[in-house]
Coordinates of C-alpha atoms and ligand atoms in Angstrom, one line a residue:
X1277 CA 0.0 0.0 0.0
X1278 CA 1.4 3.5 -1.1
X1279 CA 0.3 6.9 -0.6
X1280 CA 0.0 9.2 -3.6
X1281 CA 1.9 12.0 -1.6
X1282 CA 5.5 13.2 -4.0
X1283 CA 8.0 12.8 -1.5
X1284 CA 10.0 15.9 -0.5
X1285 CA 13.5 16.0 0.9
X1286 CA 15.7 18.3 2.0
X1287 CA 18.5 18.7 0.5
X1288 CA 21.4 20.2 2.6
X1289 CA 22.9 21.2 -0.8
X1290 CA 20.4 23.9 -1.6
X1291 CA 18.9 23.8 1.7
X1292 CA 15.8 23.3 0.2
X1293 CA 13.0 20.6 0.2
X1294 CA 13.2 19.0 -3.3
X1295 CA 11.0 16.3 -4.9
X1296 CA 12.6 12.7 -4.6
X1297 CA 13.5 12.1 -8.5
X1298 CA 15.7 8.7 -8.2
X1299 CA 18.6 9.0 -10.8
X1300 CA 17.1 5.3 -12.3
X1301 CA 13.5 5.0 -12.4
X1302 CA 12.1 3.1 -9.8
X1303 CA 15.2 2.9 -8.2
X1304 CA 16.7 4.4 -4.6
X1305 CA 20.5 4.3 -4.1
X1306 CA 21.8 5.6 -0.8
X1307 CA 24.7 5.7 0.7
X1308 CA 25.6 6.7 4.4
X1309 CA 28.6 7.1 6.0
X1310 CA 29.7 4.4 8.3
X1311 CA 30.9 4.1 11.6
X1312 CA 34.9 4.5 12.4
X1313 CA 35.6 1.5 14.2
X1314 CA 38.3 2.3 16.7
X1315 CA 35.6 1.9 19.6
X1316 CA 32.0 1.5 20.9
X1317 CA 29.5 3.6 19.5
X1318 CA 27.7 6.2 21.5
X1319 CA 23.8 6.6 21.2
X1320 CA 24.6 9.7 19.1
X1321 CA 25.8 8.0 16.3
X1322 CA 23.3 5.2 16.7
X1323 CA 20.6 8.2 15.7
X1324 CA 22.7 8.6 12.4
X1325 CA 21.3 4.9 11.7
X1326 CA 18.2 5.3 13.1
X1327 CA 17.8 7.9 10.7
X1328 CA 19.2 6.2 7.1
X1329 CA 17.3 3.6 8.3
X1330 CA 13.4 5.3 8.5
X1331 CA 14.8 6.9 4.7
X1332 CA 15.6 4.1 3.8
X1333 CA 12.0 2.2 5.1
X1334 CA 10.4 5.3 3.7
X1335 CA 11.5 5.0 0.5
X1336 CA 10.3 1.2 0.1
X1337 CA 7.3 2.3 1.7
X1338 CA 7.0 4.8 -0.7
X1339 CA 7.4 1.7 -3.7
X1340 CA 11.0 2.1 -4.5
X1341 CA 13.4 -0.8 -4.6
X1342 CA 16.0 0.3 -2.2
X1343 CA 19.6 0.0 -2.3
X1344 CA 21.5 0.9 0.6
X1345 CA 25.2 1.1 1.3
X1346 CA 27.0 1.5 4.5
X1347 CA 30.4 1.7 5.0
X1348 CA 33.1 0.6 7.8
X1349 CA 35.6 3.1 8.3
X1350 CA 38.7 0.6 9.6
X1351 CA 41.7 2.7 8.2
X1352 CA 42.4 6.6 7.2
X1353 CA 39.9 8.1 10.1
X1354 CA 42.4 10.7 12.0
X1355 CA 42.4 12.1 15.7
X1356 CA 42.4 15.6 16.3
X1357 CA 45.0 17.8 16.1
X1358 CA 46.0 17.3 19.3
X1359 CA 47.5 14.1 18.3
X1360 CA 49.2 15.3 15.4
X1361 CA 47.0 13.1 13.0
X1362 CA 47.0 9.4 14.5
X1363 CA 45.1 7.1 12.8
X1364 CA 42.1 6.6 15.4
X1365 CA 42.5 2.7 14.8
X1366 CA 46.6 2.8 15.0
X1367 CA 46.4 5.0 17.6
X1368 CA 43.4 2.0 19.3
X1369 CA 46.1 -0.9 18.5
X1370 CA 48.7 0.9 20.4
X1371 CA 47.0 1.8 23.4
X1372 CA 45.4 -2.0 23.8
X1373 CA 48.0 -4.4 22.4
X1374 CA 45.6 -5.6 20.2
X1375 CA 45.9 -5.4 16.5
X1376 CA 44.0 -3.0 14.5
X1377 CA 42.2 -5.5 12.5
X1378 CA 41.1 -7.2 15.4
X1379 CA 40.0 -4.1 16.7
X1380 CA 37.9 -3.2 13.7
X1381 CA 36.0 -6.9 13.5
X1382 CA 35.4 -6.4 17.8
X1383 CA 34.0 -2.9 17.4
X1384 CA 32.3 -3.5 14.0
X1385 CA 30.3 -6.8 15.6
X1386 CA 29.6 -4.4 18.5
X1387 CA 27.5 -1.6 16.2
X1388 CA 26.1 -4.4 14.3
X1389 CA 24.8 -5.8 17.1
X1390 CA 23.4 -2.6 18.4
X1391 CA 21.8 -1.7 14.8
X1392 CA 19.9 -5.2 15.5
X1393 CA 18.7 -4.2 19.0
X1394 CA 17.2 -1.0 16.8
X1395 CA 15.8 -2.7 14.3
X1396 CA 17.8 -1.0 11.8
X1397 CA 17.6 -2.7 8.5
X1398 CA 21.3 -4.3 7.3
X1399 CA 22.0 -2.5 4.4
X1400 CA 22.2 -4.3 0.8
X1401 CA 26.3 -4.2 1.4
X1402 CA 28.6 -2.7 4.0
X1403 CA 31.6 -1.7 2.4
X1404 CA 34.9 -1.7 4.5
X1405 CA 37.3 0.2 3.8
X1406 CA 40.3 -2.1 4.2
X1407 CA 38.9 -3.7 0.5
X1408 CA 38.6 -1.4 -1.7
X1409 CA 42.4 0.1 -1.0
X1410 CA 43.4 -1.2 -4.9
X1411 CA 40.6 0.9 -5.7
X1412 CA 41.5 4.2 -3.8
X1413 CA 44.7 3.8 -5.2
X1414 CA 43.7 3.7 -8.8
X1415 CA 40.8 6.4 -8.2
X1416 CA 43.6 8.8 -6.7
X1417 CA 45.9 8.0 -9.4
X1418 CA 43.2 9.2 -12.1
X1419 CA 43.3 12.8 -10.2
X1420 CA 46.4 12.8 -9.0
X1421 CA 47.9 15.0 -12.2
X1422 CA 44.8 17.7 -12.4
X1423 CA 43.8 17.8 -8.9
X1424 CA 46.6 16.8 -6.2
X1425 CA 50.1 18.1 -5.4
X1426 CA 52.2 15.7 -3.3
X1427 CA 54.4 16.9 0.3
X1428 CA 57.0 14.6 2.0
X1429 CA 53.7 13.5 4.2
X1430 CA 51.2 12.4 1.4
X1431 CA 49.2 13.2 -1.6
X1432 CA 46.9 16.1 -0.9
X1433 CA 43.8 17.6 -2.6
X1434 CA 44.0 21.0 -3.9
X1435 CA 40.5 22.6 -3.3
X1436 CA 40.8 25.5 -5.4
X1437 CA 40.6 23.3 -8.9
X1438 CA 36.9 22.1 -8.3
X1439 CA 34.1 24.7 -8.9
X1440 CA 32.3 26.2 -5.6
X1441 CA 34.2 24.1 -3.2
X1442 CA 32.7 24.1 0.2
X1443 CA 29.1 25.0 -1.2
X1444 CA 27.7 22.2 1.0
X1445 CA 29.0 23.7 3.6
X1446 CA 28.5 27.1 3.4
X1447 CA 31.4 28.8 4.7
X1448 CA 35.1 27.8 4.1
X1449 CA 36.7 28.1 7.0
X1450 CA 39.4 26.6 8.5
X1451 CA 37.5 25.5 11.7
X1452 CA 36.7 22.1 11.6
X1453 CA 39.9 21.3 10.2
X1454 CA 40.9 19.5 13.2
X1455 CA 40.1 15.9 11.3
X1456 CA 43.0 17.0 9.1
X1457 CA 46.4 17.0 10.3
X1458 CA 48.1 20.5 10.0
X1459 CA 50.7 20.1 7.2
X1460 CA 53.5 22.0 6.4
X1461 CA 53.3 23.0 2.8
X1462 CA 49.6 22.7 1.9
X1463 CA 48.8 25.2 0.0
X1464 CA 45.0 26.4 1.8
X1465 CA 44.3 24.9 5.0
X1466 CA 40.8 23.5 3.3
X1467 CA 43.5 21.0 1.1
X1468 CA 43.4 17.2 2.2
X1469 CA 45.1 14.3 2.2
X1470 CA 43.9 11.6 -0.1
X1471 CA 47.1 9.4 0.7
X1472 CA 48.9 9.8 3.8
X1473 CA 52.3 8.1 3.8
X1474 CA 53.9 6.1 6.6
X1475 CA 56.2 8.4 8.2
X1476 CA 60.4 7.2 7.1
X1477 CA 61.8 4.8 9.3
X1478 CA 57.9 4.0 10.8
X1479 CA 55.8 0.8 10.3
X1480 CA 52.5 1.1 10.2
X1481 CA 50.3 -1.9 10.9
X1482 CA 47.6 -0.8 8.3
X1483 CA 50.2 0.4 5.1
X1484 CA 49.6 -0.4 1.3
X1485 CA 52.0 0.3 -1.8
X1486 CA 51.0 3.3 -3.6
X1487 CA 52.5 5.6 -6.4
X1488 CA 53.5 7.8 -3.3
X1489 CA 54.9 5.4 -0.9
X1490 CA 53.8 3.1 1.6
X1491 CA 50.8 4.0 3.1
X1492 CA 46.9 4.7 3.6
X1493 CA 43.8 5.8 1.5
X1494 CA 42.4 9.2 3.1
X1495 CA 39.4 8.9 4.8
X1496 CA 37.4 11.5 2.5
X1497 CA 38.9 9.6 -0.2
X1498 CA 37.3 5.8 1.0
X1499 CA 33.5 7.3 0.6
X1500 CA 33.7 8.5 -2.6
X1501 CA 35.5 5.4 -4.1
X1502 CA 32.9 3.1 -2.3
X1503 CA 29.5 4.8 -2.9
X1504 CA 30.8 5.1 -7.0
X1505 CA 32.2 1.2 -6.9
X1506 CA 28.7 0.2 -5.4
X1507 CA 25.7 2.8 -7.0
X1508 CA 27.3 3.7 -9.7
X1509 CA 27.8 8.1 -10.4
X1510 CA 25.5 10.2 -10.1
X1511 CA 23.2 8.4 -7.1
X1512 CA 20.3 9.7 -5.3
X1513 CA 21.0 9.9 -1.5
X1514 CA 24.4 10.9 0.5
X1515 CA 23.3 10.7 4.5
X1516 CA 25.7 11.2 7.6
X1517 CA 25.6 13.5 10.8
X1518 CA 25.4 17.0 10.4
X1519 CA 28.8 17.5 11.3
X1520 CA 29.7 15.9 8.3
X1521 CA 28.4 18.5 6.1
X1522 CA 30.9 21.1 6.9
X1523 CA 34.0 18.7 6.1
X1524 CA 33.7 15.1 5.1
X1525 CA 31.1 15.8 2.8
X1526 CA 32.6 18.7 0.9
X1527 CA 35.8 17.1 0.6
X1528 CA 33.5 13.9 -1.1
X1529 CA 31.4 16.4 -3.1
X1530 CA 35.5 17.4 -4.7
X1531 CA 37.1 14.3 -5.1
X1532 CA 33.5 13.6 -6.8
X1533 CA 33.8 16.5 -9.8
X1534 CA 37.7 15.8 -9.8
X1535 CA 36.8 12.0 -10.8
X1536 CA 33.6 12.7 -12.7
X1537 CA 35.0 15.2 -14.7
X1538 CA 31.9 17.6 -14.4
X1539 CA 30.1 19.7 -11.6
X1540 CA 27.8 17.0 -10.6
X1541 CA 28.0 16.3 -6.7
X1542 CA 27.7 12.9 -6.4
X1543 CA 24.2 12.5 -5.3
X1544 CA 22.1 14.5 -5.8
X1545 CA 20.1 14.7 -2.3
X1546 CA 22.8 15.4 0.7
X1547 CA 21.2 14.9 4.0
X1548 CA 22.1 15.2 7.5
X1549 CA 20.8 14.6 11.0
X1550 CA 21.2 16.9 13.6
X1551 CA 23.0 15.5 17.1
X1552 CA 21.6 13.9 20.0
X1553 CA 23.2 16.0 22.7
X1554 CA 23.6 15.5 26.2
X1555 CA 24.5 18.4 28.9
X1556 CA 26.3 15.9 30.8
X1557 CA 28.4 15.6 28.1
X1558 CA 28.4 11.6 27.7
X1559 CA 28.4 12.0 24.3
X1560 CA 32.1 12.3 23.6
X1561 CA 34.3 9.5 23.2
X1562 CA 37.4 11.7 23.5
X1563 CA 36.0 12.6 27.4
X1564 CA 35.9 9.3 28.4
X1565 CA 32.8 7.3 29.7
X1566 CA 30.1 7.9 27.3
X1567 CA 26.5 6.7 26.6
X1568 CA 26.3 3.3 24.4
X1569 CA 23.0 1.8 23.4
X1570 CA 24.4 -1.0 26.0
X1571 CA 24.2 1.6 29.1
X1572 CA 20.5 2.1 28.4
X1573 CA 19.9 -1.6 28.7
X1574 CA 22.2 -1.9 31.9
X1575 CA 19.8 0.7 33.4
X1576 CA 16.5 -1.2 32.6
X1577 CA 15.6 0.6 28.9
X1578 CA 14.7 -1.8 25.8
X1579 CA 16.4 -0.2 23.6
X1580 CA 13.3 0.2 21.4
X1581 CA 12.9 2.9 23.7
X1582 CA 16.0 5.0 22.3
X1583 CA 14.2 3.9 18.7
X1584 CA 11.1 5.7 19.9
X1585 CA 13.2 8.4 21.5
X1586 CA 14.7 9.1 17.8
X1587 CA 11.5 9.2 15.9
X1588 CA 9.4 11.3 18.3
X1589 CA 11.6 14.3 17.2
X1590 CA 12.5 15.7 13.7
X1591 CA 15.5 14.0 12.4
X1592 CA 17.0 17.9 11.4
X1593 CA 16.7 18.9 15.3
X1594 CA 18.7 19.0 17.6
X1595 CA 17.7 16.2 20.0
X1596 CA 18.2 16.6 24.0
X1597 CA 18.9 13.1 26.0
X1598 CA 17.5 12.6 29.4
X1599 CA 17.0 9.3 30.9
X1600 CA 13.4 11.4 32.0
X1601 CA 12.9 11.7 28.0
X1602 CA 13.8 8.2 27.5
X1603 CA 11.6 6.7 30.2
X1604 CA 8.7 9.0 28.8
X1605 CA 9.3 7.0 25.3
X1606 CA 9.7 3.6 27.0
X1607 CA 5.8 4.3 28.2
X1608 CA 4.9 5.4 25.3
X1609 CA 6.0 2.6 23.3
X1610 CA 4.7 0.2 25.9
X1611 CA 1.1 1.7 25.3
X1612 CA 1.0 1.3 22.1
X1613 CA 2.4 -2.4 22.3
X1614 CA -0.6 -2.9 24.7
X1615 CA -3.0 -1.0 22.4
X1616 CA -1.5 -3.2 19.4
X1617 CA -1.7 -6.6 21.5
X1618 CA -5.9 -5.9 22.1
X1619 CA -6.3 -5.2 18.7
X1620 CA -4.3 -8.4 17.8
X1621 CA -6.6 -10.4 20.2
X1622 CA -10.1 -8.8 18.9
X1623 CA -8.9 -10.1 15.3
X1624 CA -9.4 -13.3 16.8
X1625 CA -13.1 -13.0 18.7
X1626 CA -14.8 -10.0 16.0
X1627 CA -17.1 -11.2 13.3
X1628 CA -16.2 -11.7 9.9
X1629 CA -18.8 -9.8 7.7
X1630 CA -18.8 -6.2 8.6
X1631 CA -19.9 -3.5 7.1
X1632 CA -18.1 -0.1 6.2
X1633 CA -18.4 2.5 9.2
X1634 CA -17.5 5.7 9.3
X1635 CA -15.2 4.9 12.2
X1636 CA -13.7 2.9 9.5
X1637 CA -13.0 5.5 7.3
X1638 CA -11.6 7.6 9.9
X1639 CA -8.7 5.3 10.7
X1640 CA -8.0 5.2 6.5
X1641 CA -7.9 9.1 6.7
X1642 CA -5.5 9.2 9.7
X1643 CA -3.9 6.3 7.8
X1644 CA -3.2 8.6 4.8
X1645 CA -2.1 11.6 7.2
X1646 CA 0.5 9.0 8.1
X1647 CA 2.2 8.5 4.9
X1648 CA 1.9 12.1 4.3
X1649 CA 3.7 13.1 7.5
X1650 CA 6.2 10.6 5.9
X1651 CA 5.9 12.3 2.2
X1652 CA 7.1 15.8 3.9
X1653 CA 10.9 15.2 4.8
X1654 CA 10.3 12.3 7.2
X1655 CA 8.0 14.1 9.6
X1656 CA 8.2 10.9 12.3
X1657 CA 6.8 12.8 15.3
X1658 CA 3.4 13.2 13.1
X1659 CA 3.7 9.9 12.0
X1660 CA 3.7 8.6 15.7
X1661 CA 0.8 11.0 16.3
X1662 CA -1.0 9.2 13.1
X1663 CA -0.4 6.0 14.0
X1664 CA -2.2 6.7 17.5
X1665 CA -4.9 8.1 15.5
X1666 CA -5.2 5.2 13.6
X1667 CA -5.4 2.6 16.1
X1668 CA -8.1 4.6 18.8
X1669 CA -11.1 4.3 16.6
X1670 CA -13.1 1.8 19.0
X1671 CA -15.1 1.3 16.1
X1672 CA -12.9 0.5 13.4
X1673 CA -12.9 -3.0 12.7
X1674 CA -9.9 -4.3 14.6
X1675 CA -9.0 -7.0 11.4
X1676 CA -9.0 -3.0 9.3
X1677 CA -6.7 -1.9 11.8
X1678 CA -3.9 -4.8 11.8
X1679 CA -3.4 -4.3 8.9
X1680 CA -3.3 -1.2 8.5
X1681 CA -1.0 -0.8 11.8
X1682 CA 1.4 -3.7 10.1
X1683 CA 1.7 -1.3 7.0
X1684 CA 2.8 1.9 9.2
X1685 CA 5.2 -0.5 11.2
X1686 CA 7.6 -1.3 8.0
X1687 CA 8.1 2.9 8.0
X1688 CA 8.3 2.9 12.0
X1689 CA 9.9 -0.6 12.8
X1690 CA 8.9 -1.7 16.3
X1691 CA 7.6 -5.3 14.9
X1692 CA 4.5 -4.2 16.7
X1693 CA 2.9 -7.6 15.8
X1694 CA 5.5 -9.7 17.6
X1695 CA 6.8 -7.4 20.6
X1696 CA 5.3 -7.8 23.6
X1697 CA 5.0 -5.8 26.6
X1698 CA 7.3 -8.7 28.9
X1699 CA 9.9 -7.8 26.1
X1700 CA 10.0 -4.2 26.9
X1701 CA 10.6 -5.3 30.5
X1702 CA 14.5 -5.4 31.4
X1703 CA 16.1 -6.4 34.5
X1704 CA 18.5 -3.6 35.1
X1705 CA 22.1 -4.7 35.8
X1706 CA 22.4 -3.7 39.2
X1707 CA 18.6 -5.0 40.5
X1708 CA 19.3 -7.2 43.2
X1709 CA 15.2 -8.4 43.5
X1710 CA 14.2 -11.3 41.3
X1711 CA 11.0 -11.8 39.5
X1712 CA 9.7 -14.6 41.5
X1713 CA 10.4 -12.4 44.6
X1714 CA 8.5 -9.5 43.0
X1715 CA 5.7 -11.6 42.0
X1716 CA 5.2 -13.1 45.8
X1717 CA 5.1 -9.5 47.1
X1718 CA 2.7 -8.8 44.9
X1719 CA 0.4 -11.4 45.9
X1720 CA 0.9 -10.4 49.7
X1721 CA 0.3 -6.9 48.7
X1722 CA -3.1 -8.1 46.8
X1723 CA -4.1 -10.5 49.9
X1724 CA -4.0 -7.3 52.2
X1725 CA -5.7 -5.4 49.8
X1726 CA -8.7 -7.5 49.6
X1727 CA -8.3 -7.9 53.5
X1728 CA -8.4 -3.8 53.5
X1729 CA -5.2 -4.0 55.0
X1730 CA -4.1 -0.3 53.5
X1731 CA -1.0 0.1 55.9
X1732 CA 0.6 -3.8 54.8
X1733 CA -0.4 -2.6 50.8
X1734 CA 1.8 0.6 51.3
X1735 CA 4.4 -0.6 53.2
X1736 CA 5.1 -3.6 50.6
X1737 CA 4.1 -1.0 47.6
X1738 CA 7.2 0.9 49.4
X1739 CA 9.6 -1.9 49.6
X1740 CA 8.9 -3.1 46.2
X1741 CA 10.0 1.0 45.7
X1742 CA 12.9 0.7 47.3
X1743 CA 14.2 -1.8 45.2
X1744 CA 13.4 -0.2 41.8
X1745 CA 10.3 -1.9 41.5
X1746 CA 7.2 0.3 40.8
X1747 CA 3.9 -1.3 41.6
X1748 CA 1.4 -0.2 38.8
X1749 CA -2.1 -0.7 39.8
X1750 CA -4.8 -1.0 37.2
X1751 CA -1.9 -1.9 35.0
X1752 CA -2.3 -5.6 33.2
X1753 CA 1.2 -6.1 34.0
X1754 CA 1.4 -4.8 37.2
X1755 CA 4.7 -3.9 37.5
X1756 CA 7.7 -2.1 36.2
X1757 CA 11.4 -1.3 36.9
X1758 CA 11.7 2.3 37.9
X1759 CA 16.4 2.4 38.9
X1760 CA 17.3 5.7 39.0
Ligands
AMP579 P1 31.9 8.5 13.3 O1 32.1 7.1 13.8 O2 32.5 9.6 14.2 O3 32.3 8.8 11.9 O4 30.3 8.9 13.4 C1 29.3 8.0 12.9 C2 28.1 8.8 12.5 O5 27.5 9.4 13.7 C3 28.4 10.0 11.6 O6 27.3 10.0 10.6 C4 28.3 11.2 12.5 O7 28.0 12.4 11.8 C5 27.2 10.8 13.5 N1 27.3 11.5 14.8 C6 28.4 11.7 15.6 N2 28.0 12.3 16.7 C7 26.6 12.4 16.7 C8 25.6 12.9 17.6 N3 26.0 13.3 18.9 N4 24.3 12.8 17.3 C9 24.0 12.4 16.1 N5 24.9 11.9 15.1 C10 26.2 11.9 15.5
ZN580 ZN1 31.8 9.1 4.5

């Protein structure tokens, strides 16, 4: 089921909303930029994902046939200036004793895991960096004469040859350059390496052969070479956080018209979600302990919850963490699995032969106000809104509703049909309670109730408090983890 709706974008290129008009009829090809693996990832990059992901479910929703591309950063990614241009995963293998490939596979099964706990869809192909090097190499070779000048330290990108450099970005300025090592000898501090050679007399654990010496691809360089090897120049759809449109993109967006020959960008949609911040300031890995999609869980939150968290705002704003704002969007989610979980079992009980209500109608209305919510740049936070429209018509028939809810759940991807409310339910970490001791309490606490025992109900309502256990009454499941 489609909507007729034209779905609008916006592109950070023009900062505009444009019409999606796929490059190949019938066709969406979408690339986003990958993870660096050199560690865990915090719940701020995780929105990155959340966010390719509900494009990418959109656009199938929508009736194209989807190709998605995400790539593994595992070499090229440098430190800030600070460190005078590490590679984040040599710089990783030194500080552990570990090697840097093993590194990369640990941290890359890590986000992969944590794209599964979010329902994020695997992408047709993750690309990782490490294979494609034979291709970097021959894709900076074809430049290197028009485009690149070469210092003692590697093979750099001279800006000023490409037309409107920095346009995605908006201002060229040298802020932000702290991703690129400060080089004696470039010739404008927006320059970059596409090859950075090992240092003489150093070994480097992650080195190729190149034209230029022993070395590694540039970590600009790596997404242009993959999303061209896999979709093919020009695609539709470049995604990545929105700090990523003031440097890694614009550095794609040249090494794009150097290779192409022409002004064309690449694709022709750039997009970017805005950050998940956090005043605490967990969201740093640089700072130390930071927020991971496996902290949530250790506290008691599916992480379904973070899921929710993401949708319920705009993917362009700037979204505040809380674990308040994260408990709010655990209940909410658990209402609707509740709401979802009546409807499934009416299905079962409702007669067959209905006839068309007006109630009826008004969940296909709210339906449509869904995938037009969708239609206008991803407008999730409606969408949510929708869906709850759709599914409160008492009288709609509930068999109308399934299906209808089972259609907005490929956009919003909760499984809605299959989660249940004991799913959402996590023991956190450091509980010390078990569920068989809750559920005894429980029973005491009902006995006195029924004896009108008020003082033994509150006092066991009160231990059960203690222990992060919140009693719910009138709630089917009675009961719910409440750490703080
Ligand atoms: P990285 O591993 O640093 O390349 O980041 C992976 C993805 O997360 C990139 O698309 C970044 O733009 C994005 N990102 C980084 N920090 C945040 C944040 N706080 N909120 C949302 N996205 C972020
Ligand atoms: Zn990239």
């Amino acid at each position: 089921m489609t909507d007729g709706a034209q779905l609008k974008l916006f592109n950070s290129l023009t900062r505009q909303m444009e019409p999606f008009q796929p490059v190949h009829p019938g066709e969406a090809r979408v690339y986003s930029c990958g993870p660096t693996v050199y560690n865990y990832q915090h719940i701020g990059n995780m929105r990155a994902y959340v966010f390719a992901d509900t494009l990418g479910r959109v656009l199938r929703f929508k009736g194209y046939d989807l190709k998605h591309i995400i790539n593994i950063t595992d070499v090229g990614h440098l430190t800030s200036d600070a460190d005078a241009g590490d590679d984040k995963m040599e710089k990783a293998a030194a500080l552990s004793g570990k090697t840097a490939w093993d590194i990369a596979a640990f941290y890359t099964a890590e986000f992969k895991r944590d794209l599964n706990w979010l329902n994020v869809t695997p992408p047709a192909k993750w690309t990782v960096a490490t294979d494609y090097v034979p291709a970097m190499i021959d894709y900076a070779k074809s430049i290197a004469e028009k485009h690149c000048y070469e210092l003692e330290s590697g093979l750099y990108f001279d800006v000023s040859t490409v037309p409107e450099y920095g346009r995605l970005a908006r201002a060229v300025t040298d802020d932000g350059e702290g991703r690129i090592e400060d080089v004696n000898g470039k010739r404008s501090p927006a320059d970059f390496a596409i090859w950075r050679k090992t240092p003489l007399g150093e070994t480097r654990q992650m080195e190729w052969d190149s034209p230029w010496g022993k070395g590694a691809p540039g970590w600009h360089l790596e997404c242009s070479v993959m999303s061209a090897a896999e979709l093919g120049m020009p695609f539709d759809i470049h995604t990545g956080g929105i700090d990523h449109r003031e440097i890694h993109h614009p550095n794609e967006i040249a090494q794009n018209q150097a290779h192409e020959g022409c002004a064309h960008t690449g694709a022709s949609i750039w997009m970017h979600n805005n950050f998940l911040i956090d005043r605490g300031g967990k969201m740093s890995k640089s700072a130390g302990e930071f927020l991971r999609l496996q902290t949530l869980v250790d506290r008691g939150y599916h992480p379904l919850a973070y899921r929710m968290m993401c949708l319920q705002a705009h993917y362009r704003s700037e979204l505040e963490f809380s674990w308040e704002g994260l408990g709010a969007a655990l209940v909410r989610l658990k209402r609707l699995v509740m709401g979802v979980e009546k409807i499934d079992a009416t299905t079962k009980t409702e007669a067959k032969e209905q006839t068309f209500s007006a109630a009826e109608a008004m969940s296909i209305v709210h339906y449509g106000h869904f995938a037009e919510a969708l239609s206008d740049d991803l407008n999730t936070p409606l969408a949510l809104t929708e869906f709850e429209n759709v599914i409160a018509y008492k009288q709609t028939p509930a068999v109308i509703k399934l299906s209808l809810i089972r259609e907005m759940d490929r956009v919003l991807g909760f499984d809605f049909t299959k989660l249940t409310r004991q799913d959402l339910r996590i023991r956190p970490k450091t509980a010390t309670i078990t569920e068989p001791e809750i559920e005894a309490a429980l029973a005491q606490r009902k006995d006195a109730r029924a004896a009108r025992d008020f003082a033994t109900s509150d006092r066991l309502r009160d231990e059960l408090a203690a222990q992060g256990v919140e009693v719910m009454d009138g709630d089917p499941l009675g009961w719910d983890w409440k750490l703080s």
